[in-house]
Short mmCIF file of C-alpha atoms and ligand atoms in Angstrom, two decimals:
data_model
loop_
_atom_site.label_atom_id
_atom_site.label_comp_id
_atom_site.label_asym_id
_atom_site.label_seq_id
_atom_site.Cartn_x
_atom_site.Cartn_y
_atom_site.Cartn_z
CA MET D 1 1.29 50.18 -61.36
CA THR D 2 -2.12 50.99 -60.94
CA ALA D 3 -4.18 50.19 -57.80
CA GLU D 4 -6.96 47.70 -59.97
CA GLU D 5 -3.48 46.51 -60.98
CA PHE D 6 -2.13 45.73 -57.98
CA ARG D 7 -4.91 44.61 -56.37
CA GLN D 8 -4.76 41.77 -58.57
CA ALA D 9 -1.30 40.95 -57.43
CA ALA D 10 -1.87 41.38 -54.61
CA TYR D 11 -5.08 38.69 -54.23
CA GLU D 12 -2.10 36.44 -57.13
CA HIS D 13 -0.26 35.91 -53.81
CA ILE D 14 -2.81 36.06 -51.55
CA ASP D 15 -3.61 32.85 -52.97
CA TRP D 16 -0.72 32.19 -53.28
CA ILE D 17 0.09 31.72 -48.85
CA ALA D 18 -2.97 30.17 -48.63
CA GLU D 19 -2.59 27.49 -50.85
CA TYR D 20 0.66 26.93 -49.09
CA PHE D 21 -1.13 26.39 -45.81
CA GLU D 22 -3.33 23.61 -47.33
CA SER D 23 -0.45 21.79 -48.68
CA VAL D 24 2.63 23.06 -46.62
CA ARG D 25 1.98 19.10 -44.27
CA GLN D 26 2.85 17.64 -48.44
CA LEU D 27 5.46 19.33 -49.79
CA PRO D 28 9.58 18.74 -48.51
CA VAL D 29 10.76 20.57 -45.91
CA MET D 30 14.05 20.34 -46.53
CA THR D 31 15.43 21.16 -50.25
CA ASN D 32 18.05 19.01 -51.87
CA GLN D 33 19.61 22.71 -54.04
CA SER D 34 23.16 22.32 -53.77
CA PRO D 35 25.26 25.35 -52.83
CA GLY D 36 25.57 27.58 -55.77
CA GLU D 37 23.04 25.91 -57.85
CA LEU D 38 20.67 28.85 -57.55
CA ILE D 39 22.51 31.75 -58.39
CA ARG D 40 23.53 29.50 -61.85
CA ARG D 41 20.00 29.43 -62.76
CA LEU D 42 20.16 33.63 -61.54
CA PRO D 43 20.40 35.95 -64.74
CA ALA D 44 24.45 37.33 -63.09
CA ALA D 45 23.30 41.00 -64.11
CA ALA D 46 19.74 42.77 -63.47
CA PRO D 47 16.95 43.81 -66.15
CA GLU D 48 17.53 46.16 -67.53
CA ASN D 49 13.80 46.86 -68.63
CA GLY D 50 11.05 46.53 -65.75
CA GLU D 51 8.96 42.60 -65.44
CA SER D 52 5.62 41.87 -65.24
CA ILE D 53 4.56 40.92 -61.52
CA SER D 54 3.17 37.57 -62.51
CA ASP D 55 6.33 37.11 -64.65
CA ILE D 56 8.20 36.90 -61.60
CA LEU D 57 4.99 35.71 -59.35
CA ALA D 58 5.90 32.22 -61.83
CA ASP D 59 9.63 32.57 -61.46
CA PHE D 60 9.91 32.99 -57.50
CA LYS D 61 7.47 29.99 -57.73
CA SER D 62 9.16 27.24 -59.60
CA GLY D 63 12.64 28.70 -59.30
CA ILE D 64 12.69 30.42 -55.73
CA PHE D 65 10.50 27.83 -53.63
CA PRO D 66 11.69 24.96 -54.24
CA ALA D 67 15.09 26.03 -53.13
CA LEU D 68 13.85 27.35 -49.88
CA THR D 69 13.98 24.83 -46.58
CA LEU D 70 10.03 25.51 -45.32
CA TRP D 71 10.52 27.20 -41.83
CA ASN D 72 7.55 27.40 -41.47
CA HIS D 73 6.53 23.94 -41.92
CA PRO D 74 5.03 21.58 -39.00
CA ARG D 75 7.24 19.43 -39.13
CA PHE D 76 10.19 21.94 -39.19
CA PHE D 77 11.30 20.55 -35.87
CA ALA D 78 15.14 22.37 -36.44
CA TYR D 79 16.91 24.79 -34.43
CA PHE D 80 13.82 26.20 -32.62
CA SER D 81 10.43 25.81 -34.66
CA VAL D 82 8.98 28.98 -35.48
CA SER D 83 4.91 30.39 -36.58
CA SER D 84 4.78 32.91 -38.96
CA THR D 85 0.75 32.78 -38.51
CA PRO D 86 -2.05 33.78 -40.82
CA PRO D 87 -2.54 37.03 -38.05
CA SER D 88 1.26 38.14 -38.21
CA ILE D 89 1.63 37.64 -42.38
CA LEU D 90 -1.40 40.28 -43.27
CA ALA D 91 0.06 42.92 -40.53
CA ASP D 92 2.82 43.13 -41.56
CA LEU D 93 2.16 43.34 -44.80
CA LEU D 94 0.24 46.59 -43.70
CA ALA D 95 3.75 47.79 -42.69
CA SER D 96 5.85 47.26 -45.22
CA ALA D 97 2.39 49.19 -46.91
CA LEU D 98 2.39 52.22 -45.07
CA ASN D 99 6.58 51.80 -44.60
CA VAL D 100 6.41 54.20 -41.13
CA ASN D 101 9.39 54.38 -39.10
CA ALA D 102 8.97 53.82 -35.72
CA MET D 103 12.37 56.02 -34.74
CA LEU D 104 10.57 58.85 -33.34
CA TRP D 105 7.55 58.87 -31.54
CA LYS D 106 6.34 62.15 -34.22
CA ALA D 107 8.23 60.37 -37.00
CA SER D 108 4.46 57.74 -36.15
CA PRO D 109 2.90 57.63 -32.83
CA ALA D 110 0.93 55.34 -33.57
CA ALA D 111 3.80 52.97 -34.44
CA THR D 112 5.26 54.22 -31.16
CA GLU D 113 2.34 54.02 -28.72
CA LEU D 114 1.22 50.29 -29.53
CA GLU D 115 4.60 48.93 -29.01
CA GLN D 116 4.41 50.52 -25.37
CA VAL D 117 0.66 48.81 -25.46
CA THR D 118 1.30 45.49 -26.70
CA LEU D 119 4.45 45.10 -24.56
CA ASN D 120 2.55 46.18 -21.54
CA TRP D 121 0.44 43.04 -22.58
CA LEU D 122 3.29 40.43 -22.74
CA ARG D 123 4.53 42.12 -19.46
CA GLN D 124 0.84 41.64 -17.94
CA TRP D 125 0.83 37.64 -19.58
CA LEU D 126 4.62 37.02 -18.12
CA LEU D 127 4.00 38.49 -14.64
CA LEU D 128 6.30 41.46 -14.48
CA ASP D 129 5.93 44.60 -12.85
CA GLU D 130 5.03 48.10 -13.98
CA GLN D 131 8.47 49.55 -13.73
CA TRP D 132 9.89 46.88 -16.28
CA PHE D 133 10.44 48.64 -20.06
CA GLY D 134 10.14 47.15 -22.94
CA ILE D 135 11.01 48.00 -26.70
CA ILE D 136 11.51 45.56 -30.09
CA TYR D 137 15.08 45.07 -31.44
CA ASP D 138 15.11 42.67 -34.73
CA THR D 139 16.39 40.08 -32.66
CA ALA D 140 17.94 38.23 -29.82
CA SER D 141 21.18 38.22 -30.86
CA VAL D 142 21.45 42.45 -31.09
CA GLY D 143 19.36 42.62 -27.84
CA VAL D 144 21.73 41.51 -26.10
CA MET D 145 24.43 43.29 -27.78
CA GLN D 146 22.49 46.33 -26.45
CA ALA D 147 22.10 44.85 -22.62
CA ILE D 148 25.91 44.49 -22.57
CA GLY D 149 26.46 47.67 -23.36
CA ALA D 150 23.63 49.21 -20.67
CA ALA D 151 25.51 46.69 -18.37
CA ARG D 152 28.68 48.65 -19.74
CA GLU D 153 27.18 52.05 -18.96
CA TRP D 154 26.24 51.26 -15.16
CA ILE D 155 29.35 48.99 -14.13
CA ALA D 156 31.96 51.94 -16.15
CA PRO D 157 29.67 54.94 -17.25
CA GLU D 158 33.70 56.88 -18.51
CA CYS D 159 33.44 54.13 -21.21
CA ARG D 160 31.63 56.48 -22.92
CA VAL D 161 33.71 58.81 -23.36
CA LYS D 162 36.73 57.20 -22.67
CA GLY D 163 36.65 54.05 -24.32
CA MET D 164 36.54 50.92 -23.34
CA ARG D 165 37.84 49.91 -19.87
CA ALA D 166 40.09 46.46 -19.45
CA GLY D 167 39.52 44.15 -17.62
CA LEU D 168 35.47 44.07 -17.61
CA THR D 169 34.22 40.73 -17.70
CA VAL D 170 31.26 39.46 -18.53
CA TYR D 171 30.08 35.69 -17.28
CA VAL D 172 27.92 33.26 -19.60
CA SER D 173 28.06 29.03 -18.85
CA GLU D 174 29.39 27.05 -21.11
CA HIS D 175 25.87 26.25 -23.28
CA THR D 176 25.16 29.87 -22.91
CA HIS D 177 23.95 30.80 -26.42
CA SER D 178 26.55 32.29 -29.35
CA SER D 179 25.02 35.72 -29.59
CA SER D 180 26.20 36.81 -26.01
CA GLU D 181 29.97 35.72 -26.95
CA LYS D 182 29.66 37.62 -29.97
CA ALA D 183 28.54 41.28 -28.02
CA ALA D 184 31.23 41.02 -25.89
CA ILE D 185 33.65 40.50 -29.02
CA THR D 186 31.64 43.79 -30.28
CA LEU D 187 31.39 45.94 -27.23
CA GLY D 188 36.03 45.58 -27.29
CA PHE D 189 35.30 43.35 -24.13
CA GLY D 190 37.51 41.08 -25.66
CA GLN D 191 37.19 36.71 -25.45
CA GLU D 192 39.53 36.72 -22.71
CA ASN D 193 36.66 38.75 -20.59
CA VAL D 194 33.82 36.02 -21.26
CA ARG D 195 33.81 33.56 -18.78
CA LYS D 196 32.01 30.34 -19.65
CA ILE D 197 30.71 28.17 -16.00
CA PRO D 198 30.30 24.92 -15.93
CA VAL D 199 27.19 23.68 -16.13
CA ASP D 200 25.92 20.73 -13.80
CA HIS D 201 24.69 17.44 -14.92
CA ASN D 202 21.44 18.56 -16.13
CA PHE D 203 23.71 21.61 -18.33
CA ARG D 204 22.32 24.99 -15.98
CA MET D 205 25.73 27.32 -15.12
CA ARG D 206 26.48 26.32 -11.68
CA ALA D 207 25.86 29.31 -9.48
CA ASP D 208 29.17 28.03 -6.89
CA LEU D 209 31.39 27.99 -10.24
CA LEU D 210 29.58 31.91 -11.81
CA ARG D 211 30.44 32.75 -7.77
CA ASP D 212 33.93 31.17 -7.94
CA ALA D 213 34.60 33.28 -10.70
CA ILE D 214 33.63 36.35 -9.81
CA GLU D 215 35.71 35.58 -6.76
CA ALA D 216 38.39 35.61 -8.84
CA ASP D 217 38.07 37.72 -11.43
CA LEU D 218 37.96 40.41 -8.32
CA ALA D 219 41.44 38.85 -6.62
CA ALA D 220 43.66 39.56 -10.35
CA GLY D 221 41.42 42.70 -10.75
CA LYS D 222 39.31 42.20 -13.42
CA THR D 223 35.89 43.88 -13.05
CA PRO D 224 32.74 41.47 -13.38
CA CYS D 225 30.05 43.08 -15.62
CA CYS D 226 27.16 41.20 -16.61
CA ILE D 227 25.71 37.71 -16.42
CA VAL D 228 23.77 36.10 -18.77
CA ALA D 229 21.80 34.19 -17.83
CA SER D 230 18.82 31.00 -19.63
CA ILE D 231 15.51 30.13 -19.53
CA GLY D 232 15.82 28.37 -22.60
CA SER D 233 19.27 26.90 -23.74
CA THR D 234 20.04 26.72 -27.62
CA SER D 235 21.37 23.07 -26.91
CA THR D 236 18.72 21.56 -24.73
CA ALA D 237 16.65 23.94 -23.83
CA ALA D 238 18.26 24.03 -20.40
CA ILE D 239 16.68 26.57 -17.43
CA ASP D 240 18.87 28.51 -15.39
CA PRO D 241 19.39 29.23 -11.35
CA VAL D 242 18.19 32.48 -11.99
CA ASP D 243 17.17 32.77 -8.72
CA ALA D 244 19.79 31.76 -7.67
CA ILE D 245 22.69 33.63 -10.24
CA ALA D 246 20.78 37.00 -8.88
CA ASP D 247 21.46 36.41 -5.33
CA ILE D 248 25.26 36.34 -6.25
CA ALA D 249 23.86 39.99 -9.17
CA ASP D 250 23.01 41.11 -5.90
CA HIS D 251 26.44 41.16 -3.48
CA TYR D 252 28.35 41.46 -6.06
CA ARG D 253 26.31 44.45 -8.21
CA VAL D 254 26.76 43.02 -11.80
CA TRP D 255 24.42 43.34 -13.90
CA LEU D 256 21.61 39.90 -14.87
CA HIS D 257 20.34 39.55 -18.62
CA VAL D 258 18.19 37.02 -18.86
CA ASP D 259 18.01 35.44 -22.31
CA SER D 260 14.84 33.26 -22.95
CA ALA D 261 14.85 34.12 -26.47
CA TYR D 262 13.31 31.41 -26.98
CA GLY D 263 11.93 29.52 -23.24
CA GLY D 264 10.49 32.49 -22.00
CA SER D 265 7.08 32.42 -23.51
CA ALA D 266 6.07 28.94 -22.49
CA ALA D 267 5.86 31.45 -18.95
CA VAL D 268 2.80 33.15 -20.50
CA VAL D 269 0.83 29.63 -19.48
CA PRO D 270 0.20 30.09 -16.02
CA GLU D 271 0.76 25.98 -15.01
CA MET D 272 5.14 27.41 -16.54
CA ARG D 273 5.30 30.65 -14.76
CA PRO D 274 8.03 29.47 -12.06
CA ILE D 275 10.50 28.84 -14.99
CA PHE D 276 10.33 32.45 -14.91
CA LYS D 277 11.61 32.79 -11.51
CA GLY D 278 13.80 35.17 -10.42
CA ALA D 279 13.56 36.15 -14.19
CA GLU D 280 11.34 39.58 -12.06
CA ARG D 281 15.35 40.77 -10.32
CA ALA D 282 17.16 40.68 -13.43
CA HIS D 283 17.81 44.14 -15.00
CA SER D 284 16.98 43.17 -18.87
CA LEU D 285 15.72 40.00 -20.12
CA ILE D 286 14.51 39.15 -23.88
CA LEU D 287 11.54 36.74 -24.92
CA ASN D 288 11.31 36.36 -29.51
CA PRO D 289 7.69 36.87 -29.84
CA HIS D 290 9.48 35.54 -33.44
CA LYS D 291 10.60 32.29 -32.20
CA TRP D 292 7.81 30.33 -30.08
CA LEU D 293 5.01 33.59 -29.40
CA TYR D 294 3.60 33.07 -32.93
CA VAL D 295 5.02 36.49 -34.76
CA SER D 296 6.98 36.50 -37.77
CA ILE D 297 11.02 37.12 -38.11
CA ASP D 298 11.55 39.71 -37.27
CA CYS D 299 10.59 40.83 -33.75
CA SER D 300 12.39 40.48 -29.99
CA VAL D 301 11.23 42.06 -27.17
CA LEU D 302 13.81 43.76 -24.17
CA PHE D 303 12.27 44.18 -20.90
CA THR D 304 14.64 46.28 -18.50
CA ARG D 305 13.38 47.70 -14.96
CA LEU D 306 16.12 50.27 -16.20
CA PRO D 307 14.93 52.15 -19.21
CA GLU D 308 17.06 55.27 -18.27
CA ILE D 309 20.89 52.95 -18.51
CA PHE D 310 19.86 52.08 -21.99
CA ARG D 311 18.67 55.80 -22.57
CA ARG D 312 22.60 57.24 -21.77
CA ALA D 313 23.56 53.95 -22.84
CA SER D 314 22.32 54.59 -26.17
CA SER D 315 21.01 58.33 -27.08
CA LEU D 316 23.03 60.84 -28.92
CA SER D 317 20.31 63.63 -29.76
CA ALA D 318 21.50 65.28 -33.13
CA GLU D 319 19.26 68.55 -33.66
CA TYR D 320 17.47 67.29 -37.10
CA LEU D 321 16.50 64.80 -34.63
CA LYS D 322 14.97 66.77 -31.78
CA THR D 323 11.50 67.10 -31.69
CA GLY D 324 8.92 69.53 -29.42
CA GLU D 325 7.45 66.92 -27.39
CA ASP D 326 11.07 64.96 -26.66
CA ASP D 327 10.52 64.98 -22.83
CA GLN D 328 7.19 63.57 -23.01
CA VAL D 329 6.66 60.53 -25.81
CA ILE D 330 9.17 57.62 -26.12
CA ASN D 331 11.39 57.70 -28.65
CA TYR D 332 12.69 54.40 -29.23
CA MET D 333 15.74 55.63 -30.79
CA ASP D 334 17.11 56.24 -27.52
CA TYR D 335 16.84 52.60 -26.32
CA GLY D 336 19.04 51.10 -29.34
CA VAL D 337 21.92 51.16 -31.96
CA GLN D 338 19.28 51.66 -34.56
CA LEU D 339 17.57 54.67 -35.61
CA GLY D 340 15.14 53.54 -38.39
CA ARG D 341 12.74 50.27 -37.20
CA ARG D 342 10.10 48.87 -39.18
CA PHE D 343 6.17 48.80 -36.72
CA ARG D 344 6.67 45.27 -35.78
CA ALA D 345 4.07 46.55 -33.24
CA LEU D 346 1.68 45.55 -35.29
CA LYS D 347 2.15 41.63 -35.58
CA LEU D 348 2.41 41.58 -31.64
CA TRP D 349 -0.90 43.82 -31.88
CA TYR D 350 -2.01 41.19 -35.12
CA VAL D 351 -1.41 38.39 -33.01
CA PHE D 352 -2.41 38.76 -29.49
CA ARG D 353 -6.24 40.39 -30.68
CA PHE D 354 -6.75 37.28 -33.06
CA TYR D 355 -6.03 34.31 -30.53
CA GLY D 356 -6.20 36.62 -28.03
CA LYS D 357 -4.25 34.85 -24.47
CA GLU D 358 -6.35 31.37 -23.86
CA GLY D 359 -4.99 31.60 -27.66
CA ILE D 360 -1.58 31.65 -27.43
CA VAL D 361 -1.63 29.09 -23.82
CA GLY D 362 -3.67 26.39 -25.96
CA MET D 363 -0.92 26.75 -28.91
CA LEU D 364 1.53 26.71 -25.96
CA ARG D 365 0.29 23.73 -23.68
CA GLU D 366 -0.52 21.48 -27.08
CA SER D 367 3.67 22.06 -27.91
CA LEU D 368 4.77 21.38 -23.84
CA ARG D 369 2.28 18.01 -24.51
CA LEU D 370 3.41 17.12 -28.03
CA ALA D 371 7.34 17.21 -26.58
CA GLN D 372 6.31 14.99 -23.30
CA LEU D 373 4.55 12.05 -25.92
CA LEU D 374 7.55 12.56 -27.71
CA LYS D 375 9.79 11.70 -24.50
CA SER D 376 7.61 8.72 -23.33
CA LEU D 377 7.76 7.84 -27.07
CA ILE D 378 11.50 7.83 -27.10
CA GLU D 379 11.69 6.29 -23.78
CA ALA D 380 9.35 3.31 -24.59
CA ASP D 381 12.50 2.54 -27.07
CA PRO D 382 15.17 0.47 -25.99
CA ASN D 383 17.21 1.78 -28.83
CA PHE D 384 16.76 4.87 -27.75
CA GLU D 385 17.83 7.64 -24.65
CA VAL D 386 16.17 10.96 -24.46
CA LEU D 387 19.65 13.04 -23.38
CA ALA D 388 18.59 15.80 -21.77
CA PRO D 389 15.45 16.98 -18.86
CA VAL D 390 12.10 17.62 -21.56
CA ASP D 391 11.00 20.92 -19.61
CA LEU D 392 9.55 23.02 -22.68
CA SER D 393 8.77 21.43 -26.23
CA LEU D 394 13.03 20.46 -26.97
CA VAL D 395 13.94 16.63 -26.86
CA CYS D 396 17.26 15.78 -26.99
CA PHE D 397 17.65 11.55 -27.95
CA ARG D 398 20.41 9.73 -29.32
CA HIS D 399 20.23 5.94 -31.17
CA ARG D 400 21.75 4.22 -28.37
CA SER D 401 24.64 2.93 -30.80
CA GLY D 402 27.11 5.78 -30.91
CA ASN D 403 27.92 8.78 -32.70
CA ALA D 404 28.17 8.04 -36.61
CA VAL D 405 24.51 5.84 -36.38
CA ASN D 406 22.70 9.20 -34.86
CA ARG D 407 24.96 11.38 -37.96
CA ARG D 408 23.47 9.27 -40.78
CA LEU D 409 20.40 9.02 -38.31
CA LEU D 410 20.16 12.91 -39.22
CA ALA D 411 21.45 12.85 -42.41
CA GLU D 412 18.73 9.89 -43.69
CA LEU D 413 15.81 11.60 -42.42
CA ASN D 414 16.35 15.54 -43.10
CA ALA D 415 16.91 14.19 -46.68
CA THR D 416 13.45 12.20 -46.80
CA GLY D 417 12.17 15.90 -47.12
CA GLN D 418 9.82 14.81 -44.10
CA ALA D 419 11.11 15.92 -41.44
CA PHE D 420 14.37 18.44 -40.69
CA LEU D 421 16.14 18.41 -37.41
CA SER D 422 19.30 19.98 -35.98
CA HIS D 423 21.27 18.46 -33.64
CA THR D 424 24.06 18.57 -30.70
CA VAL D 425 27.10 17.25 -28.34
CA LEU D 426 26.11 16.54 -25.38
CA HIS D 427 29.36 15.22 -23.98
CA GLY D 428 30.54 14.48 -26.39
CA LYS D 429 27.74 12.08 -27.55
CA TYR D 430 26.07 13.59 -30.72
CA VAL D 431 22.38 14.70 -30.22
CA LEU D 432 19.44 14.79 -32.09
CA ARG D 433 17.16 17.92 -31.26
CA LEU D 434 13.64 17.69 -32.02
CA ALA D 435 12.15 21.24 -31.07
CA ILE D 436 7.80 21.61 -31.15
CA GLY D 437 6.61 25.43 -32.18
CA ASN D 438 4.89 25.43 -35.30
CA PHE D 439 1.54 26.76 -34.85
CA GLN D 440 0.02 24.14 -37.28
CA THR D 441 1.97 20.60 -36.06
CA THR D 442 0.03 17.95 -34.44
CA GLU D 443 0.25 15.00 -32.91
CA GLY D 444 0.09 13.09 -36.66
CA ASP D 445 3.01 15.22 -37.25
CA ILE D 446 5.53 13.84 -33.80
CA ARG D 447 4.43 10.56 -34.31
CA GLY D 448 4.46 10.04 -37.90
CA THR D 449 7.86 11.02 -37.37
CA TRP D 450 9.19 8.72 -34.66
CA SER D 451 8.18 5.98 -37.24
CA THR D 452 10.23 7.54 -40.18
CA ILE D 453 13.07 7.25 -37.11
CA THR D 454 13.01 4.04 -36.33
CA ALA D 455 12.46 2.62 -39.01
CA LEU D 456 15.46 4.28 -40.30
CA ALA D 457 17.14 3.57 -37.40
CA LYS D 458 16.71 -0.26 -38.06
CA GLY D 459 18.34 -0.70 -42.34
CA ILE D 460 21.13 1.93 -40.68
CA ALA D 461 21.57 -0.10 -38.05
CA ALA D 462 21.01 -3.36 -39.95
CA THR D 463 23.19 -2.63 -42.56
CA GLU D 464 26.26 -0.87 -40.88
CA PRO D 465 26.12 -3.07 -37.54
CA ALA D 466 29.89 -2.12 -37.31
CA LEU D 467 29.17 1.55 -36.61
CA SER D 468 27.93 0.46 -33.35
CA GLU D 469 30.23 1.97 -30.68
CA ALA D 470 30.00 3.26 -27.09
N1 PLP L 1 19.46 32.93 -27.87
C1 PLP L 1 18.81 31.74 -27.79
C2 PLP L 1 18.29 31.31 -26.02
C3 PLP L 1 18.25 31.24 -28.81
O1 PLP L 1 18.42 30.22 -29.49
C4 PLP L 1 18.88 32.30 -30.04
C5 PLP L 1 18.37 31.72 -31.39
O2 PLP L 1 17.96 30.39 -31.48
C6 PLP L 1 19.61 33.50 -29.91
C7 PLP L 1 19.66 33.84 -28.81
C8 PLP L 1 19.71 34.66 -30.55
O3 PLP L 1 18.60 34.66 -31.07
P1 PLP L 1 18.07 35.69 -32.91
O4 PLP L 1 18.21 35.08 -34.30
O5 PLP L 1 16.34 36.30 -32.57
O6 PLP L 1 19.32 36.62 -32.64
#
C-alpha cells in the first residue's frame, strides 16, 4: 500500500467513524445475531490472495458491524457503561501506527515517561500524595492478580523461590468482582483460601465479620495475606467501609487492595472525593480509565505505595533486556508479568488534555445527575422499586411483580434495540441494572429508556398477570 493509498483508505475509515458518531443514537444497541451465525457466513479459510481495503471495509459495514453490540452507544447501560471518545480514538490510531513497545525506558523513552506524567496527573486529581506510583495494565483483572502477587511477596517472600505457602488467605466480600477470586486461583492460593465476607443491607463488606474471619484463620494456623475492598462493586456499586477495613489491615499487617475499577473515577469530582476515604491507606488500588474516564478499552491504572514490592514480585532480568540506564529510569516490564506493553499513556494524555480536568468532572457530574434523575423517576412509580443505594451512576431496580416479570421485562427491553441493560440478583430478587457513563448519554436517553421500560411493563403485567409473585 503506498502512502497515498493509505491516506485515501484512512480517510474512508475516519469518515465512517464520524458518521457512526452522528448516527449512533438511531442504531440498535444490541445485535439480534444468533450464536454461530457470523462464523457460518464467513469463509472457513483465509484468502489465498490479498483483497482491497475497500472490499474489506464494505464487508465490515455489511457483515461485521451489524453483528456487534454497540458498547460505544449512549444507551448502552449494561455492565458498566464505557466511552471511547474522539481524542482517545485518535491517540490509539497514532499508537498503532508507531507500534512502540513500552516495556523498557530505552525501548521507547516517551512511552515510559508519558505514562509517568499522565499517571502523576491522575494521582493529583485523586488527591493521593507523591509516594503513589502508577502503572498501566490492560485490565483490572490482570492488575488485581499483580496486586495479590505483590501481597504474597510482602507476606511470604519465600514463595518466589520455593513455591506457594499453604494457608495464605485472601479476603473479599460476597460482592467483590470475580477477578479477585480468579487471581487467587491463578496464583495458587486455592479457592478454599478465599474468604467471602458477608455484606450489610447496603451490600458493603461487614468490617466486623472481616475481623472475625481473620481471627478465626489465625487461630486455625492460616496466614492472612490480602484484603480486597471495593469502591463501586459490580452488582450494586457498593462502597465498602475502606477506612474501617484499613484499620484491620494495619492491625493484622495484611495487604489492602482497593478495587475502584469503576467507582474510582467519581473521586476526581471534588464533592465525591469522600468515597475515597481510606483508599489512601491501601497498599494498592485500581481505577479503570477504560470504564468511566473516557478512554478506550483497554487501559487500567494501578497505583501502589509499595512499588518495590511489585518489582520484587515481578522482575526477572534477562541479559538481553539489560540497558545502560536501568538504575536511573523506570522499566515498566519490571512491575508485571507482561514484557510487551502497548503505548496506552498516549490516549490518557490526549483525553486529559482535550477535556481538561473541568471537562472530565463535568461529564462525570452529568452521569451522577442522570442516575439521581432515574432514581427519582423509579421512586415516583408505585410499580417499581430501587434495590440499592444510588451513590454513583448505577441504578438497580425492579418491577414489584417478581422475578419472572423482571426477566421478561429485561429480555423485551433489550430486544427493542433501544437500550441494553444487564441484571443481577440481590437477596434472591432478579434486579435490572442501568449503568450510566457514556459521554454521549443525555437526559433524553434516560427519560426515553424509562418510558420504554414502563410501557413494556404495562404490557407484560396485562398479558401475564399470573406471573406476579411475591
Ligand atoms: N472490578 C470491578 C468492580 C468491575 O466491575 C470489573 C469489571 O466490570 C472488574 C474489576 C474487571 O475489570 P476488567 O474488565 O478491566 O478486568
